[in-house]
Short mmCIF file of C-alpha atoms in Angstrom, two decimals:
data_model
loop_
_atom_site.label_atom_id
_atom_site.label_comp_id
_atom_site.label_asym_id
_atom_site.label_seq_id
_atom_site.Cartn_x
_atom_site.Cartn_y
_atom_site.Cartn_z
CA MET A 1 145.97 -7.09 127.42
CA LYS A 2 143.62 -9.05 125.89
CA LYS A 3 140.73 -7.91 127.95
CA ASN A 4 141.97 -4.34 126.73
CA ILE A 5 141.39 -5.64 123.25
CA LEU A 6 138.14 -7.07 123.70
CA PHE A 7 136.75 -4.28 125.69
CA ALA A 8 138.11 -2.04 122.72
CA ALA A 9 136.25 -4.30 120.04
CA LEU A 10 133.02 -4.19 122.18
CA CYS A 11 133.26 -0.77 122.01
CA PHE A 12 133.88 -0.38 118.29
CA VAL A 13 130.75 -2.83 117.54
CA PHE A 14 128.51 -0.74 120.01
CA THR A 15 129.42 2.26 118.41
CA GLY A 16 128.81 0.70 114.86
CA LEU A 17 125.31 -0.36 116.06
CA LEU A 18 124.47 3.00 117.80
CA SER A 19 125.17 4.57 114.33
CA GLN A 20 123.03 2.16 112.13
CA THR A 21 120.14 3.11 114.69
CA PRO A 22 117.72 4.57 112.49
CA LEU A 23 116.46 7.99 113.72
CA VAL A 24 113.28 9.98 112.76
CA ASP A 25 113.99 12.52 110.38
CA LYS A 26 112.28 15.69 112.02
CA VAL A 27 111.85 17.40 108.08
CA LYS A 28 110.44 13.97 106.48
CA PHE A 29 108.19 13.46 109.30
CA PHE A 30 106.14 16.27 108.34
CA GLU A 31 106.32 16.01 104.89
CA ASN A 32 104.51 12.56 104.85
CA ASP A 33 101.11 12.29 104.92
CA THR A 34 100.36 8.78 105.80
CA ALA A 35 99.03 8.59 109.27
CA VAL A 36 101.35 7.19 112.25
CA ASP A 37 99.82 4.36 113.77
CA ALA A 38 101.08 5.23 117.55
CA SER A 39 100.41 4.92 121.31
CA LEU A 40 100.79 6.99 124.23
CA SER A 41 101.15 5.34 127.85
CA THR A 42 101.13 7.87 130.77
CA ASP A 43 99.40 7.77 134.36
CA ILE A 44 96.29 9.34 133.23
CA GLY A 45 95.19 9.85 136.67
CA LYS A 46 98.57 11.86 137.19
CA LEU A 47 98.08 13.52 134.10
CA LEU A 48 94.54 15.08 134.92
CA GLY A 49 95.67 15.84 138.33
CA SER A 50 98.13 18.38 136.99
CA LYS A 51 95.88 19.83 134.66
CA SER A 52 95.40 23.18 137.05
CA LYS A 53 99.12 22.97 137.35
CA PRO A 54 100.98 21.39 134.64
CA GLU A 55 104.37 19.18 135.19
CA TYR A 56 106.36 16.78 133.16
CA ILE A 57 105.55 13.30 133.89
CA PRO A 58 107.32 9.98 132.56
CA ALA A 59 105.43 8.33 129.41
CA THR A 60 106.19 5.87 126.79
CA PHE A 61 105.65 6.43 123.41
CA ALA A 62 105.43 3.73 120.52
CA CYS A 63 105.02 4.06 116.81
CA LYS A 64 105.38 2.23 113.63
CA PHE A 65 107.28 3.90 110.71
CA SER A 66 106.54 1.51 107.35
CA ASP A 67 108.55 -1.65 108.39
CA SER A 68 110.21 -0.52 111.67
CA SER A 69 109.01 -0.14 115.34
CA ILE A 70 109.70 2.10 118.07
CA SER A 71 108.97 2.11 121.64
CA GLU A 72 110.89 4.96 124.09
CA GLN A 73 110.28 6.78 127.22
CA ILE A 74 109.78 10.13 127.12
CA ARG A 75 108.13 13.07 128.82
CA ILE A 76 104.66 14.85 128.50
CA ILE A 77 103.00 17.84 129.97
CA ALA A 78 99.73 19.52 129.80
CA ARG A 79 99.24 22.38 127.38
CA GLY A 80 96.74 24.76 126.33
CA ASN A 81 94.65 26.75 128.11
CA VAL A 82 91.10 26.77 127.44
CA ARG A 83 90.96 22.92 126.28
CA ARG A 84 92.97 22.31 129.42
CA GLU A 85 90.41 23.39 131.38
CA ILE A 86 87.21 21.81 129.69
CA CYS A 87 88.44 18.45 128.26
CA TYR A 88 88.67 15.24 129.98
CA LEU A 89 92.29 14.65 128.14
CA PRO A 90 93.93 17.71 127.98
CA PRO A 91 96.38 18.68 124.96
CA VAL A 92 99.63 17.59 125.83
CA LYS A 93 103.47 18.51 124.94
CA LEU A 94 105.49 15.49 124.36
CA ASP A 95 109.50 15.81 124.97
CA PHE A 96 111.58 13.45 123.06
CA HIS A 97 114.66 15.32 124.18
CA ASN A 98 115.79 12.43 126.46
CA THR A 99 118.59 9.95 127.05
CA THR A 100 116.03 7.20 126.76
CA SER A 101 114.54 8.10 123.72
CA PRO A 102 117.55 8.22 121.14
CA LYS A 103 115.76 7.30 118.10
CA LEU A 104 112.88 9.70 118.67
CA TYR A 105 115.52 12.40 119.75
CA PRO A 106 115.44 14.50 116.72
CA LEU A 107 111.87 15.49 116.80
CA ASN A 108 113.14 17.59 120.12
CA SER A 109 109.73 18.44 121.62
CA LEU A 110 106.41 18.59 119.83
CA LYS A 111 102.49 19.60 120.87
CA LEU A 112 100.38 16.78 120.61
CA VAL A 113 96.25 17.76 119.54
CA CYS A 114 93.69 15.60 120.48
CA PRO A 115 90.06 15.33 121.00
CA CYS A 116 88.20 17.23 123.89
CA LEU A 117 86.48 14.23 124.64
CA GLU A 118 85.80 10.60 123.50
CA SER A 119 83.17 10.72 120.81
CA GLU A 120 82.80 10.62 117.26
CA ASP A 121 81.85 14.39 117.17
CA TYR A 122 84.87 15.41 118.48
CA ASP A 123 86.90 13.05 116.46
CA GLN A 124 85.57 14.96 113.61
CA PHE A 125 86.60 18.44 115.52
CA ILE A 126 90.37 17.29 115.63
CA LEU A 127 90.11 16.00 112.02
CA LYS A 128 88.57 19.21 110.85
CA GLU A 129 91.38 21.18 112.45
CA PHE A 130 93.94 19.17 111.09
CA LEU A 131 92.52 20.10 107.67
CA CYS A 132 92.99 23.82 108.48
CA TYR A 133 96.33 23.16 108.61
CA LYS A 134 96.55 21.47 105.44
CA ILE A 135 94.49 24.08 103.52
CA TYR A 136 97.08 26.78 105.24
CA ASN A 137 100.02 24.93 103.77
CA LEU A 138 98.22 25.24 100.38
CA LEU A 139 98.45 28.58 100.56
CA THR A 140 101.81 29.74 102.15
CA PRO A 141 105.15 27.61 103.46
CA LYS A 142 105.07 29.93 106.26
CA SER A 143 102.69 27.74 107.98
CA PHE A 144 102.55 25.35 110.48
CA ARG A 145 102.74 21.38 109.21
CA ALA A 146 100.66 18.82 111.11
CA ARG A 147 101.29 15.11 111.07
CA LEU A 148 97.99 12.86 111.56
CA LEU A 149 98.01 9.85 114.30
CA ASN A 150 96.00 6.89 114.62
CA LEU A 151 96.79 7.04 118.80
CA ASN A 152 96.06 4.75 121.30
CA TYR A 153 96.06 6.41 124.70
CA GLU A 154 96.81 4.16 127.60
CA ASP A 155 96.90 4.21 131.19
CA SER A 156 100.19 2.93 132.44
CA ARG A 157 98.44 1.88 136.02
CA GLY A 158 95.82 -0.12 133.88
CA LYS A 159 93.02 2.11 135.99
CA LYS A 160 91.52 3.56 133.06
CA LYS A 161 90.29 2.35 129.47
CA THR A 162 92.16 2.79 126.64
CA ILE A 163 91.28 5.59 124.05
CA SER A 164 91.73 5.27 120.54
CA GLU A 165 91.38 8.55 118.50
CA HIS A 166 92.47 10.35 115.91
CA ALA A 167 95.22 13.04 117.07
CA PHE A 168 98.02 15.31 115.70
CA PHE A 169 101.55 16.63 116.04
CA LEU A 170 102.18 20.17 115.12
CA GLU A 171 105.75 21.14 113.63
CA ASP A 172 107.94 22.76 116.12
CA SER A 173 108.01 26.75 115.63
CA LYS A 174 111.78 26.51 115.39
CA GLU A 175 111.74 24.07 112.91
CA MET A 176 109.25 25.68 110.99
CA ALA A 177 111.01 28.81 111.12
CA LYS A 178 114.45 27.59 110.00
CA ARG A 179 112.54 25.53 107.05
CA ASN A 180 111.46 29.08 105.77
CA GLY A 181 114.79 30.45 106.31
CA CYS A 182 113.52 32.60 109.41
CA LYS A 183 114.09 32.74 113.37
CA GLU A 184 111.35 32.78 115.61
CA LEU A 185 110.88 35.72 117.53
CA LYS A 186 109.54 35.01 121.06
CA ASN A 187 108.03 37.21 123.51
CA ILE A 188 107.93 40.17 121.05
CA LYS A 189 104.62 42.17 120.84
CA LEU A 190 104.14 43.91 117.71
CA HIS A 191 101.05 45.28 116.12
CA SER A 192 100.26 43.08 113.17
CA GLU A 193 100.47 46.27 111.00
CA SER A 194 104.29 46.28 111.87
CA THR A 195 104.65 42.81 110.22
CA ASP A 196 105.21 41.79 106.54
CA ARG A 197 102.11 43.64 104.58
CA ASP A 198 101.55 40.90 102.21
CA GLN A 199 101.77 37.95 104.70
CA ALA A 200 99.24 39.73 106.82
CA ALA A 201 96.94 39.84 104.36
CA ILE A 202 97.13 36.31 103.72
CA PHE A 203 97.00 35.29 107.18
CA SER A 204 93.90 37.88 107.83
CA ILE A 205 91.79 36.58 104.45
CA PHE A 206 92.81 32.94 106.10
CA GLU A 207 91.29 33.43 109.62
CA TYR A 208 88.35 34.97 107.67
CA MET A 209 88.02 31.98 105.20
CA ILE A 210 87.59 29.33 108.03
CA GLY A 211 85.78 31.65 110.33
CA ASN A 212 88.13 32.37 112.74
CA THR A 213 88.59 35.11 115.39
CA ASP A 214 90.56 33.52 118.38
CA PHE A 215 93.84 35.04 117.50
CA GLY A 216 95.95 38.23 118.58
CA VAL A 217 99.19 39.23 116.98
CA SER A 218 99.87 42.04 119.51
CA VAL A 219 99.38 39.77 122.51
CA ASN A 220 100.71 36.93 120.70
CA HIS A 221 97.48 34.95 121.28
CA ASN A 222 97.57 31.75 118.79
CA THR A 223 100.25 33.47 116.75
CA VAL A 224 103.80 32.98 116.45
CA LEU A 225 106.37 35.79 114.52
CA ILE A 226 109.06 34.53 112.19
CA GLN A 227 111.72 37.04 110.90
CA PRO A 228 114.36 36.15 107.71
CA ALA A 229 117.29 35.06 109.61
CA LYS A 230 119.97 37.18 107.81
CA ASP A 231 117.73 40.26 107.70
CA SER A 232 117.09 41.25 111.30
CA ALA A 233 115.70 44.52 109.50
CA ALA A 234 113.10 42.85 107.65
CA ARG A 235 109.35 42.65 108.87
CA PRO A 236 108.52 39.81 110.50
CA PHE A 237 105.96 37.49 109.20
CA ILE A 238 102.74 36.27 110.86
CA VAL A 239 102.24 32.27 111.52
CA PRO A 240 98.78 31.21 112.52
CA TYR A 241 97.87 28.20 115.05
CA ASP A 242 95.01 26.72 116.92
CA PHE A 243 91.89 26.77 114.63
CA ASP A 244 89.22 24.65 117.04
CA TYR A 245 87.19 28.05 117.51
CA SER A 246 87.17 28.33 113.86
CA GLY A 247 83.79 28.00 112.07
CA LEU A 248 84.79 25.56 109.77
CA VAL A 249 85.60 22.99 112.84
CA ASP A 250 82.43 24.57 114.57
CA ALA A 251 83.49 22.72 117.99
CA SER A 252 80.45 22.38 120.24
CA TYR A 253 82.25 24.62 123.00
CA ALA A 254 83.62 27.02 120.63
CA VAL A 255 81.87 30.67 121.43
CA PRO A 256 83.17 34.12 120.03
CA ASN A 257 84.51 36.76 122.36
CA GLU A 258 82.07 38.63 124.07
CA GLY A 259 83.42 41.81 122.24
CA LEU A 260 82.87 40.77 118.90
CA ASP A 261 79.90 41.65 116.87
CA ILE A 262 79.09 37.89 115.87
CA GLU A 263 76.58 35.55 117.47
CA ASN A 264 78.72 32.22 116.78
CA VAL A 265 81.53 31.17 115.43
CA ARG A 266 80.28 30.31 111.94
CA GLN A 267 79.78 34.04 111.43
CA ARG A 268 82.66 35.44 109.47
CA LEU A 269 84.12 38.63 110.75
CA TYR A 270 87.40 40.15 109.06
CA ARG A 271 89.91 40.80 111.66
CA GLY A 272 92.56 42.16 109.41
CA PHE A 273 93.34 46.11 108.69
CA PRO A 274 92.85 47.87 105.34
CA ARG A 275 94.42 47.10 102.13
CA THR A 276 94.33 48.46 98.69
CA MET A 277 91.64 46.72 96.11
CA GLN A 278 95.51 45.38 94.34
CA GLU A 279 96.72 44.46 97.27
CA LEU A 280 93.85 42.42 98.23
CA ASN A 281 93.53 41.04 94.61
CA ASP A 282 96.96 39.53 95.02
CA ALA A 283 96.41 37.83 97.82
CA PHE A 284 92.74 36.83 96.30
CA LEU A 285 94.62 35.37 93.27
CA ILE A 286 96.74 32.87 95.84
CA PHE A 287 93.33 31.25 97.40
CA ASN A 288 91.89 31.18 93.88
CA GLN A 289 94.79 29.10 92.28
CA GLN A 290 94.49 26.82 95.06
CA LYS A 291 90.74 26.46 95.17
CA ASP A 292 90.71 23.05 93.41
CA LYS A 293 93.66 21.66 95.52
CA ILE A 294 91.75 22.75 98.61
CA TYR A 295 88.34 21.15 97.50
CA SER A 296 90.39 18.14 96.25
CA LEU A 297 91.79 17.89 100.12
CA ILE A 298 88.68 18.13 101.84
CA ASN A 299 86.87 15.65 99.17
CA ASP A 300 89.66 13.26 99.38
CA PHE A 301 89.79 13.15 103.15
CA GLN A 302 87.53 9.99 103.66
CA LEU A 303 88.17 10.27 107.79
CA LEU A 304 85.67 13.08 107.62
CA THR A 305 82.16 12.15 107.38
CA PRO A 306 80.17 12.83 103.82
CA LYS A 307 77.96 15.09 106.03
CA ASN A 308 80.84 17.06 107.30
CA ARG A 309 82.82 16.97 103.97
CA LYS A 310 79.61 18.63 102.58
CA ASP A 311 79.20 21.22 104.94
CA ILE A 312 82.77 22.35 104.71
CA ILE A 313 82.57 22.85 100.91
CA ASN A 314 79.43 24.89 101.37
CA TYR A 315 81.35 26.79 104.07
CA LEU A 316 83.97 27.74 101.49
CA ASN A 317 81.53 28.31 98.79
CA ASP A 318 79.99 31.24 100.52
CA PHE A 319 83.96 32.66 100.94
CA TYR A 320 84.99 32.22 97.51
CA LYS A 321 81.56 33.70 96.39
CA THR A 322 82.61 36.63 98.30
CA ILE A 323 86.18 37.33 97.31
CA ASN A 324 85.08 37.23 94.04
CA ASP A 325 82.56 40.06 94.28
CA PRO A 326 84.06 43.33 94.26
CA ARG A 327 81.21 45.06 96.06
CA GLN A 328 81.26 42.42 98.80
CA VAL A 329 85.49 42.71 98.96
CA LYS A 330 85.14 46.66 99.45
CA ASP A 331 82.47 46.57 101.74
CA ILE A 332 84.25 43.65 103.93
CA PHE A 333 87.90 44.02 103.43
CA ILE A 334 88.34 47.85 102.98
CA ASP A 335 85.24 49.87 104.56
CA ASN A 336 84.72 47.60 107.28
CA ALA A 337 88.02 46.36 108.14
CA ARG A 338 89.89 47.29 111.34
CA LYS A 339 91.03 50.69 112.10
CA GLU A 340 93.08 50.22 115.29
#
């Protein structure tokens, strides 16, 4: 009898301790702009060996949030297409949805975007791509949030040196959709003109703004579709991701598609479909209203070198001159917009 009472008491105490375990809030995690100090330890040799045929491998993820530290066992898998082939360390997806990671469990699974190679230039590429997400957040809530990391990449077998770099997590697509009162549409191929017309204009103009042509809505390339959860008849919204091939990032490995009439990724090419001048002006108004915030975001981002901050500002200056010149607007966004 006493043993049963003692066992019940211990269970009660243990349950109480579990209920007090601080879990990571999956929403607040991406609302915070502070960079997370973190380390990812795994068998790097095995990770590199799995690039051609990705498979989940065990890893340990450790991080600090304010005054608390977390270290838990998770799983990771190499992801991406081009970057997985050309990069030393491939982009990975971290699976926190394990019994061994109770505190990080709410994060479910997240894409981790990290530098292609260990160098200052590649670190700057990652930071510039991170800024692309932050810029788009200022233009529309129907966008992926990103959380910056100060990451130590460690080899669990101790055979390879630790790599310290910046990286960032990308918000889960299901959570992004839910935040916008939507649901994600998976494995659905849809022409961009069958999506929400106003949102498609913002999306297309943004891709032009950062000089990105590496996307394809109808083939689900670097875009996802979300639809209002309570209206199955509503037109879906386009949400873009993966901006490393943009002119704003200007990664050394980025080249435009051979079928496009541009010589390098710094050359802008509008890949959207025609809109009326009124529709375009409505969209441009959003870009103009957010211009000061966008420029402040860039100028205040001290992790970028002064040279890169200046280069981005100059690149965006050209964009803003274009969208505020009616003749250029007609030429680029109407007369020479895509027809098919």
